[in-house]
Amino acid sequence: MNKQNKFDSTIEKIARTTANKTGRRGFIGKLGGFLVGATLLPLLPVDRRGRLKDAHAATTGTMDRSGFKPQDHDTQACDYWRHCSIDGNLCDCCGGTLTSCPPGTSLSPSSWVASCYNPGDDQTYLIAYRDCCGKQTCGRCSCLNTEGELPVYRPEFSNDIVWCFGADNDDMTYHCTISPVVGKAS
Amino acid sequence: MRIFQHYFRNGRSAIAGKIAIATLLAASQPVLAGGAVPSQLGSEATVQLMDEPTILTAPPSDAKRVYVLDPGAFHMTSQIFTIDGNNSELLGMTDAGKLPHVLLGDNGNFMAVPSTVYNRIARGIRDDYIEVFDTRTLNVIADIDIPEGRFLTAVMEHMATLSTDDKHLLFQQFSPSPAIGLVDLEQQKFVKMMPIPDCYHLFPAPNQNVFMHCRDGSMLQISYDNEGNTQQKPTKVFHPEDDYLFNNPAYSRKSGRLVWPSTNGKIFQANLSESGAEFLKTIEVFSDQQKADKWRPGGWQPVAYHDDRNEIYLLADQRAEWTHKLPSRYVFVIDAASGKQLRRLELGHEITGIGVSQDDKPYLFAVSADDATLYTFDAVTGKELSSIDELGRAPSMVFLPRE
């Protein structure tokens, strides 16, 4: 009983002090600002790829026999929509990004292509897969996607070729693959 | 003609003697490398043994000798595992460079391996070469330099080949322009790059003929002489443009039978000979009900062919379209003459590539890249007989001799 009275009196004291120092409008305004800020925070353009990079302990999103099911938020997963026809390692997991090679590699000017569907905007894009060359196989984020992939006698659509033709120093050695967009597929 | 007959006929002892002489000569030279026994070692390090360690020789090759290739995933080095398929016993290993080919000649008595290395691991000076191995000792019996033109792809069995008489080796070049490299194994020398049109794969026929598959769905017959001069003749188109063929068909150098499945379940066949290509009736593998149930072929090395039984073995599973390179858990056995399904083997594993022994009690060999394991089945009953695991990083192909 005594403990409860002491608790009640403490709360009453805090409430009276707060009421004396702040107006209702100021309090509600600050609360509103906090709530709005909290709501908008996830929409700010922060780099989430670092968080995903930390979270990836192994290759994720690998395709199974049920087919390729694209997503549009995790570029380091095999099922990211741009990777629909990659057979190899994602440069994004090897020190590069979705569209840039890792340091010390050489970028091939030649590529195989595929049409990949982006579920984020319901559009299909032409992707020109470029290999980064001149180093041993990266080995991380190994993907075997074959959406629209054709045999070697249609080489422009074949992902089984070491696509290092034209890379600096004639390095015909595969390290990883990037997935730059050419444009919307007609 | 068997080009390495002199080696086998004259005996390994003669070669061993030459190697011993070479070793003595080398020993008389100043030691430059770090492989000599260090002089500062105590006597314990070179003590006389009670046991007598030796270097083994594999038994002679037979119909169930299996070679499993692990090229990794486009890695700079590869391993070839020599396995006695009778009991899944590992007999030895062979090293190779990037994306090598495995070519078995003289009924499996020798193995030619076109290969590529760089002098600074993955950069620097490229070197393409062919090593020829005795399949019992796994020693190199020939080392032939070739131009740096090998077409580097995920290993496709028929991008290089031995001629039907083992006299020549042919390999494909893609860049800077399409060509076939001609190697004289008898002379152990490269002959010439022979220009070709936009065609792929190499299927040898007798008397210095080879067929290729071209972009338009036809084949090209190429006759070549010892100097690399060619005559080229196209065949008719034998498959529709939208019937996409797998990258690894089955081909018998012995019979000239080409068995080539498409990703939607058709099988195209041809008999290839010096007189041309005879195309056979196309096989529709799956029934309408099986198609409705999404049965489709799939794998990296998805088909094998048994000459005497005239049977086709096709890796397949229930799968969506455009999953044609993922592994399968079943093999459909098809009569190559009638096209009828004879039996379906449930393998119980995720299988990447298959091969079948050519004897009258055939075994089906199935390699799983996921498991790094070779599984052996009775090809008639489908019973699993044995397996061997820890075969490198991602073994994807099997090779067997044809007698």
XYZ file of C-alpha atoms in Angstrom:
589
model
C 0.000 0.000 0.000
C 2.754 2.399 0.920
C 4.704 1.468 -2.185
C 1.675 2.204 -4.384
C 1.151 5.604 -2.744
C 4.782 6.484 -3.351
C 4.499 5.419 -7.027
C 1.321 7.470 -7.473
C 2.870 10.556 -5.970
C 5.980 10.253 -8.170
C 3.892 10.044 -11.344
C 1.755 12.961 -10.194
C 4.881 15.038 -9.627
C 6.268 14.285 -13.076
C 2.914 15.075 -14.678
C 2.565 18.394 -12.927
C 6.142 19.389 -13.761
C 5.613 18.474 -17.447
C 2.316 20.380 -17.554
C 3.939 23.456 -16.062
C 6.822 23.446 -18.554
C 5.042 22.470 -21.809
C 1.854 23.412 -23.601
C -0.437 20.764 -25.091
C 0.184 22.004 -28.625
C 3.949 21.855 -28.259
C 3.809 18.318 -26.897
C 1.440 17.053 -29.557
C 3.470 18.801 -32.245
C 6.670 17.121 -31.149
C 4.935 13.744 -30.898
C 3.515 14.201 -34.381
C 6.919 15.118 -35.735
C 8.417 12.013 -34.190
C 5.724 9.769 -35.620
C 6.005 11.263 -39.108
C 9.785 11.012 -38.992
C 9.626 7.416 -37.915
C 7.263 6.680 -40.781
C 9.438 8.385 -43.390
C 12.771 7.010 -42.187
C 12.646 3.769 -44.204
C 11.920 5.784 -47.348
C 15.109 7.794 -47.182
C 17.748 6.819 -49.760
C 20.040 4.865 -47.495
C 22.279 2.165 -48.921
C 20.733 -1.130 -47.898
C 23.108 -3.251 -49.890
C 25.682 -3.145 -47.138
C 23.185 -4.615 -44.728
C 22.305 -7.324 -47.223
C 25.971 -7.988 -47.837
C 26.478 -8.641 -44.145
C 23.429 -10.857 -44.028
C 24.586 -13.098 -46.867
C 26.466 -16.055 -45.509
C 25.938 -18.107 -48.665
C 24.440 -17.997 -52.127
C 20.707 -17.327 -51.936
C 17.826 -17.324 -54.377
C 19.164 -20.191 -56.465
C 16.807 -21.437 -59.139
C 15.254 -24.873 -58.863
C 13.300 -26.940 -61.361
C 10.168 -24.861 -60.749
C 11.816 -22.074 -62.745
C 13.096 -18.539 -62.314
C 11.001 -16.394 -59.964
C 12.390 -12.846 -60.057
C 12.449 -10.357 -57.186
C 13.486 -6.709 -57.346
C 15.090 -5.876 -53.993
C 18.160 -8.051 -53.334
C 20.830 -7.632 -56.003
C 23.094 -10.213 -54.375
C 20.595 -13.024 -54.627
C 20.502 -15.249 -57.701
C 16.797 -14.534 -58.205
C 17.275 -10.756 -58.601
C 15.464 -10.060 -61.863
C 18.470 -8.834 -63.845
C 20.271 -12.140 -63.229
C 17.699 -14.225 -65.132
C 20.316 -15.744 -67.452
C 23.533 -15.676 -65.414
C 25.604 -18.835 -65.160
C 28.450 -17.792 -62.897
C 29.305 -15.543 -59.986
C 27.699 -12.197 -59.192
C 30.355 -9.445 -59.168
C 28.258 -7.712 -56.509
C 29.472 -10.423 -54.122
C 33.089 -10.323 -55.330
C 34.099 -6.734 -54.599
C 32.208 -5.191 -57.495
C 28.614 -4.071 -57.868
C 25.637 -4.901 -60.019
C 27.209 -2.950 -62.876
C 30.919 -2.595 -62.007
C 33.830 -5.015 -61.919
C 35.920 -5.661 -58.787
C 39.328 -3.964 -58.486
C 42.134 -5.559 -60.452
C 39.936 -7.231 -63.036
C 39.454 -6.345 -66.682
C 36.016 -5.687 -68.173
C 35.106 -7.511 -71.342
C 33.508 -5.368 -74.056
C 31.531 -8.356 -75.362
C 28.517 -10.028 -73.824
C 25.673 -12.448 -74.089
C 22.203 -11.024 -73.740
C 18.830 -11.991 -72.320
C 15.421 -10.444 -71.779
C 14.598 -10.285 -68.079
C 11.285 -9.356 -66.463
C 11.349 -6.791 -63.652
C 8.474 -7.443 -61.255
C 8.981 -3.994 -59.737
C 7.687 -2.101 -62.764
C 6.166 -4.933 -64.758
C 8.560 -4.266 -67.645
C 10.995 -6.481 -69.544
C 14.531 -5.273 -70.140
C 17.410 -6.402 -72.303
C 20.411 -7.261 -70.137
C 23.940 -7.486 -71.586
C 25.952 -9.692 -69.251
C 29.587 -8.654 -69.140
C 32.304 -10.803 -67.621
C 35.032 -9.357 -65.424
C 38.225 -11.196 -66.294
C 41.861 -11.674 -65.402
C 41.449 -13.382 -62.047
C 40.530 -16.818 -60.805
C 36.804 -17.686 -60.524
C 35.329 -15.604 -57.698
C 33.324 -18.471 -56.244
C 30.835 -16.348 -54.258
C 27.139 -16.045 -55.124
C 27.238 -18.840 -57.707
C 24.116 -18.783 -59.842
C 22.855 -21.118 -62.556
C 20.005 -19.263 -64.242
C 18.948 -20.176 -67.745
C 15.885 -18.067 -68.546
C 15.971 -17.720 -72.336
C 19.471 -19.190 -72.488
C 20.325 -20.815 -75.830
C 22.863 -23.416 -76.986
C 26.406 -22.578 -77.998
C 25.484 -22.481 -81.700
C 23.543 -19.326 -80.809
C 26.510 -17.803 -78.957
C 24.992 -14.343 -78.400
C 22.493 -15.980 -76.038
C 24.774 -18.622 -74.518
C 26.058 -18.260 -70.961
C 28.439 -21.239 -71.191
C 31.146 -19.303 -72.995
C 34.014 -17.500 -71.256
C 32.912 -14.029 -72.329
C 36.277 -12.337 -71.956
C 36.754 -11.590 -75.651
C 38.396 -8.182 -75.986
C 39.294 -7.828 -72.302
C 42.559 -6.069 -71.482
C 45.704 -8.191 -71.792
C 43.742 -10.911 -73.598
C 42.829 -12.382 -70.238
C 40.467 -15.200 -71.182
C 39.997 -16.059 -67.525
C 36.617 -15.746 -65.824
C 36.142 -14.012 -62.484
C 32.517 -12.826 -62.236
C 29.615 -11.280 -64.149
C 27.805 -7.921 -64.024
C 24.245 -7.285 -65.218
C 23.950 -3.864 -66.909
C 20.720 -2.894 -68.648
C 20.729 -2.149 -72.368
C 17.169 -0.817 -72.402
C 13.575 -1.891 -72.439
C 12.886 -4.927 -74.548
C 10.409 -4.103 -77.263
C 46.030 -46.949 -87.079
C 46.978 -46.709 -83.460
C 49.565 -44.014 -83.095
C 50.809 -44.938 -79.692
C 51.115 -48.638 -80.536
C 54.878 -48.267 -80.717
C 54.821 -47.115 -77.149
C 52.750 -50.035 -75.954
C 54.414 -52.546 -78.302
C 57.968 -51.610 -77.420
C 57.024 -51.722 -73.819
C 57.025 -49.273 -71.036
C 60.445 -50.514 -69.957
C 62.042 -48.860 -72.988
C 60.364 -45.591 -72.150
C 61.296 -46.054 -68.520
C 64.896 -46.531 -69.570
C 64.839 -43.289 -71.533
C 63.313 -41.510 -68.585
C 66.025 -42.952 -66.319
C 68.753 -41.702 -68.662
C 67.131 -38.296 -68.736
C 67.008 -38.330 -64.965
C 70.702 -39.207 -64.713
C 71.581 -36.450 -67.144
C 69.536 -34.008 -65.140
C 71.154 -35.160 -61.917
C 74.604 -34.411 -63.326
C 73.619 -30.776 -63.900
C 73.831 -28.108 -61.171
C 70.711 -28.196 -59.010
C 68.690 -25.072 -59.668
C 65.243 -26.001 -58.413
C 64.143 -26.573 -54.842
C 63.166 -30.184 -55.261
C 66.445 -31.868 -54.354
C 66.870 -33.515 -50.969
C 68.375 -30.771 -48.749
C 71.945 -31.514 -47.667
C 71.312 -30.221 -44.146
C 68.711 -32.892 -43.375
C 69.521 -35.390 -40.671
C 69.845 -39.041 -41.613
C 66.373 -39.744 -40.185
C 64.824 -37.975 -43.162
C 66.280 -40.408 -45.679
C 66.504 -43.483 -43.523
C 66.358 -46.946 -45.101
C 62.816 -48.380 -44.858
C 61.665 -51.855 -43.924
C 58.640 -51.351 -46.208
C 59.217 -50.888 -49.903
C 57.013 -48.085 -51.232
C 56.246 -48.318 -54.926
C 54.352 -46.407 -57.558
C 51.345 -48.372 -58.736
C 50.152 -49.029 -62.239
C 46.420 -49.203 -62.935
C 44.956 -52.412 -64.360
C 44.392 -52.430 -68.125
C 41.415 -50.388 -69.252
C 38.145 -52.242 -69.780
C 34.611 -51.274 -70.807
C 33.786 -50.085 -67.301
C 36.766 -47.749 -66.900
C 35.323 -44.319 -66.067
C 36.916 -40.888 -66.144
C 35.220 -38.127 -64.163
C 36.089 -34.544 -65.041
C 35.970 -31.810 -62.430
C 36.664 -28.471 -64.146
C 35.376 -26.617 -61.083
C 33.362 -23.588 -62.121
C 35.570 -22.168 -64.874
C 38.544 -22.582 -62.515
C 42.150 -22.380 -63.691
C 42.925 -25.997 -62.854
C 40.948 -29.177 -63.275
C 41.147 -32.789 -62.161
C 40.385 -35.973 -64.018
C 39.632 -38.971 -61.797
C 40.383 -42.436 -63.166
C 37.900 -44.896 -61.653
C 37.392 -48.630 -61.985
C 33.662 -48.631 -62.626
C 33.349 -52.281 -61.719
C 33.644 -51.392 -58.051
C 33.901 -47.590 -57.840
C 37.554 -47.791 -56.890
C 39.667 -44.697 -57.500
C 42.775 -45.652 -59.492
C 44.450 -42.288 -59.875
C 44.142 -38.662 -60.882
C 45.332 -36.433 -63.699
C 45.850 -32.686 -63.582
C 44.735 -30.317 -66.291
C 44.350 -26.587 -66.780
C 41.322 -24.478 -67.588
C 38.297 -26.196 -69.171
C 40.142 -29.234 -70.573
C 38.792 -31.931 -72.861
C 39.074 -35.642 -72.159
C 39.603 -37.744 -75.283
C 39.992 -41.510 -74.944
C 41.782 -43.345 -77.748
C 42.886 -46.862 -78.635
C 40.098 -48.541 -76.655
C 40.970 -46.476 -73.641
C 44.701 -47.169 -73.667
C 45.552 -43.499 -73.957
C 43.899 -40.250 -72.984
C 44.549 -36.979 -74.819
C 43.816 -33.801 -72.873
C 43.763 -30.430 -74.692
C 44.276 -27.837 -71.994
C 44.995 -24.165 -71.256
C 47.136 -22.528 -68.564
C 48.464 -19.025 -67.851
C 51.961 -18.380 -66.536
C 50.654 -16.136 -63.739
C 47.688 -18.214 -62.559
C 44.818 -16.291 -64.183
C 46.741 -13.718 -66.209
C 49.945 -13.359 -68.160
C 51.013 -15.532 -71.041
C 48.473 -18.078 -72.208
C 49.658 -21.531 -73.183
C 47.472 -24.106 -74.940
C 48.792 -27.633 -75.245
C 47.846 -31.276 -75.546
C 49.066 -33.877 -73.110
C 48.704 -37.538 -73.946
C 48.623 -39.932 -71.012
C 49.145 -43.658 -70.722
C 45.960 -44.654 -68.882
C 47.756 -47.331 -66.823
C 50.709 -45.313 -65.556
C 49.002 -41.918 -65.945
C 52.382 -40.691 -67.160
C 52.666 -38.188 -70.011
C 53.708 -39.926 -73.220
C 53.383 -36.899 -75.500
C 53.210 -33.144 -74.940
C 52.239 -31.137 -78.010
C 52.141 -27.355 -78.236
C 49.200 -25.821 -80.098
C 48.202 -22.227 -80.891
C 46.360 -20.395 -78.128
C 43.001 -20.811 -79.829
C 40.965 -23.321 -77.829
C 37.330 -22.237 -77.530
C 36.940 -21.813 -73.773
C 33.439 -22.802 -72.735
C 31.961 -24.817 -69.924
C 33.342 -28.142 -71.065
C 31.476 -29.468 -74.080
C 32.502 -33.001 -74.872
C 32.633 -32.588 -78.626
C 34.446 -29.267 -78.959
C 37.545 -31.401 -79.470
C 37.881 -34.925 -80.801
C 40.182 -37.684 -81.921
C 39.804 -38.888 -85.482
C 38.278 -42.348 -85.838
C 41.756 -43.817 -86.447
C 43.354 -41.879 -83.554
C 45.830 -40.378 -86.018
C 44.637 -36.785 -85.626
C 43.245 -34.608 -82.898
C 40.957 -31.724 -83.799
C 39.938 -28.804 -81.614
C 37.660 -25.840 -82.168
C 38.651 -22.190 -82.307
C 36.017 -19.447 -81.912
C 38.093 -16.268 -81.695
C 39.272 -14.354 -83.660
C 37.490 -16.405 -86.336
C 35.983 -19.884 -86.517
C 38.469 -22.621 -87.323
C 39.460 -26.184 -86.530
C 42.929 -26.865 -85.199
C 44.457 -29.972 -86.764
C 47.069 -31.897 -84.769
C 49.021 -34.852 -86.118
C 49.355 -37.196 -83.142
C 51.626 -39.553 -85.045
C 54.130 -36.760 -85.707
C 53.236 -35.133 -82.390
C 52.895 -31.722 -83.981
C 50.316 -29.078 -84.746
C 49.506 -28.861 -88.460
C 47.159 -25.975 -89.238
C 44.124 -23.924 -88.276
C 41.503 -24.833 -90.893
C 38.967 -22.006 -91.493
C 35.306 -22.958 -91.213
C 31.962 -21.098 -91.252
C 29.813 -20.475 -88.161
C 29.581 -24.116 -87.022
C 30.203 -25.943 -83.729
C 31.145 -29.324 -82.258
C 33.263 -31.981 -83.962
C 31.983 -35.465 -84.853
C 34.625 -37.550 -86.634
C 33.933 -39.986 -89.451
C 36.361 -42.385 -91.139
C 39.015 -41.352 -93.658
C 39.673 -37.863 -92.343
C 36.146 -36.575 -92.265
C 34.521 -34.566 -89.517
C 31.009 -33.151 -89.164
C 29.970 -29.955 -87.407
C 26.575 -28.520 -86.445
C 25.835 -25.074 -87.837
C 23.726 -22.192 -86.645
C 20.983 -22.751 -89.217
C 20.315 -26.319 -88.040
C 22.290 -28.081 -90.761
C 25.559 -29.986 -90.514
C 28.785 -29.375 -92.355
C 30.906 -32.266 -93.602
C 34.595 -31.402 -93.735
C 37.182 -33.591 -95.414
C 40.787 -32.762 -94.608
C 44.150 -33.953 -95.816
C 47.367 -34.300 -93.813
C 48.320 -30.689 -94.563
C 45.006 -29.282 -93.358
C 43.463 -28.555 -96.746
C 39.714 -29.015 -96.600
C 36.656 -29.676 -98.685
C 33.390 -28.624 -97.067
C 29.854 -29.707 -97.878
C 26.657 -28.716 -96.003
C 23.831 -31.124 -95.261
C 20.142 -30.320 -95.147
C 18.651 -28.567 -92.113
C 17.639 -31.350 -89.720
C 15.978 -29.546 -86.816
C 13.744 -26.460 -86.475
C 15.302 -23.248 -85.234
C 13.174 -23.201 -82.084
C 14.050 -26.788 -81.130
C 17.095 -25.939 -79.065
C 19.639 -28.740 -78.856
C 21.611 -29.531 -75.719
C 25.283 -28.606 -75.708
C 26.373 -32.181 -75.032
C 24.958 -34.771 -77.455
C 26.034 -38.415 -77.478
C 28.211 -39.564 -80.345
C 29.817 -42.920 -81.073
C 33.111 -42.758 -82.924
C 32.699 -46.497 -83.424
C 29.318 -46.530 -85.155
C 28.984 -42.915 -86.278
C 25.643 -42.577 -84.510
C 24.800 -39.078 -83.338
C 22.047 -38.791 -80.708
C 20.999 -35.232 -79.985
C 18.128 -34.311 -77.656
C 16.425 -30.927 -77.620
C 15.328 -29.155 -74.471
C 11.657 -29.781 -75.228
C 12.002 -33.563 -75.418
C 12.697 -34.466 -79.029
C 15.690 -36.565 -80.046
C 17.345 -36.050 -83.422
C 19.574 -38.832 -84.737
C 21.984 -39.216 -87.616
C 24.429 -41.799 -88.890
C 27.603 -39.990 -89.936
C 30.039 -41.550 -92.383
C 32.451 -40.647 -95.128
C 29.548 -40.762 -97.585
C 27.518 -38.190 -95.673
C 24.886 -37.761 -92.986
C 21.833 -40.011 -92.868
C 19.196 -38.410 -90.654
C 16.794 -40.719 -88.854
C 13.187 -40.185 -87.841
C 12.850 -37.712 -84.975
C 11.854 -39.251 -81.662
C 9.234 -37.610 -79.472
C 10.334 -38.874 -76.072
C 7.373 -38.022 -73.863
C 3.695 -38.841 -74.223
C 1.085 -36.082 -74.162
C 0.307 -36.968 -70.555
C 3.983 -36.832 -69.601
C 4.296 -33.460 -71.300
C 1.266 -32.237 -69.360
C 3.035 -33.458 -66.214
C 6.044 -31.314 -67.211
C 8.523 -34.098 -67.964
C 11.494 -32.569 -69.749
C 15.167 -33.528 -70.220
C 17.797 -31.660 -68.254
C 21.368 -31.727 -67.045
C 24.785 -30.809 -68.396
C 25.633 -34.144 -70.033
C 22.073 -35.420 -70.413
C 22.324 -38.277 -72.906
C 24.232 -41.524 -73.471
C 23.964 -44.144 -76.194
C 24.688 -47.889 -76.126
C 25.827 -49.052 -79.555
C 25.005 -52.769 -79.464
C 21.736 -52.430 -77.553
C 20.761 -49.407 -79.691
C 19.458 -47.752 -76.539
C 19.336 -44.073 -75.642
C 19.647 -42.978 -72.010
C 18.125 -39.556 -71.325
C 18.305 -37.589 -68.064
C 14.912 -36.065 -67.286
C 12.672 -34.766 -64.536
C 9.469 -32.821 -63.998
C 10.526 -29.251 -64.517
C 9.560 -25.822 -65.795
C 10.725 -24.513 -69.152
C 14.152 -22.901 -69.193
C 15.562 -25.095 -66.442
C 17.351 -27.330 -68.923
C 20.791 -27.263 -67.268
C 19.648 -28.136 -63.768
C 20.196 -31.739 -62.678
C 17.634 -34.533 -62.990
C 16.684 -37.552 -60.883
C 15.509 -39.957 -63.597
C 16.783 -41.632 -66.741
C 14.420 -42.637 -69.527
C 15.732 -45.522 -71.616
C 14.520 -45.313 -75.205
C 14.770 -47.730 -78.088
C 16.716 -45.796 -80.704
C 15.011 -47.648 -83.565
C 11.363 -47.378 -82.557
C 11.561 -44.382 -80.246
C 9.592 -46.234 -77.574
C 10.280 -45.804 -73.885
C 11.709 -49.087 -72.619
C 12.065 -48.273 -68.935
C 12.471 -45.423 -66.496
C 15.257 -45.529 -63.942
C 14.834 -43.607 -60.707
C 18.317 -42.555 -59.642
C 17.457 -40.964 -56.312
C 20.136 -38.305 -56.662
C 20.513 -34.931 -58.371
C 22.465 -36.001 -61.456
C 24.445 -33.674 -63.721
C 25.912 -36.049 -66.317
C 25.618 -39.675 -67.421
C 27.523 -42.282 -69.416
C 26.914 -45.964 -70.156
C 29.443 -48.768 -70.529
C 29.452 -50.472 -73.930
C 29.638 -54.086 -72.744
C 26.789 -56.590 -72.717
C 26.100 -56.039 -69.013
C 26.097 -52.273 -69.102
C 26.433 -50.018 -66.120
C 25.026 -46.522 -66.047
C 27.420 -44.014 -64.504
C 25.847 -40.865 -63.113
C 27.825 -37.964 -61.697
C 26.386 -35.403 -59.321
C 28.122 -32.023 -59.185
C 26.085 -31.167 -56.096
C 27.268 -34.283 -54.244
C 30.739 -34.456 -55.894
C 29.917 -38.142 -56.263
C 29.808 -40.744 -59.020
C 26.919 -43.208 -58.662
C 26.873 -46.539 -60.486
C 23.676 -48.323 -61.544
C 22.805 -51.494 -63.382
C 21.700 -49.947 -66.685
C 19.037 -52.622 -67.184
C 17.455 -52.919 -63.740
C 18.304 -49.451 -62.468
C 19.631 -50.869 -59.194
C 22.236 -48.676 -57.542
C 25.414 -50.730 -57.209
C 28.059 -48.462 -55.709
C 29.302 -44.900 -55.452
C 32.442 -42.885 -54.840
C 32.421 -39.423 -53.297
C 34.823 -36.490 -52.741
C 35.509 -36.084 -56.450
C 36.744 -32.498 -56.382
C 34.648 -29.332 -56.400
C 31.968 -29.769 -59.041
C 32.474 -32.884 -61.180
C 30.147 -32.554 -64.131
C 31.064 -35.090 -66.817
C 31.890 -38.761 -67.269
C 33.840 -40.370 -70.101
C 34.114 -44.044 -71.045
C 36.082 -45.871 -73.739
C 34.296 -47.468 -76.691
C 35.731 -50.808 -77.770
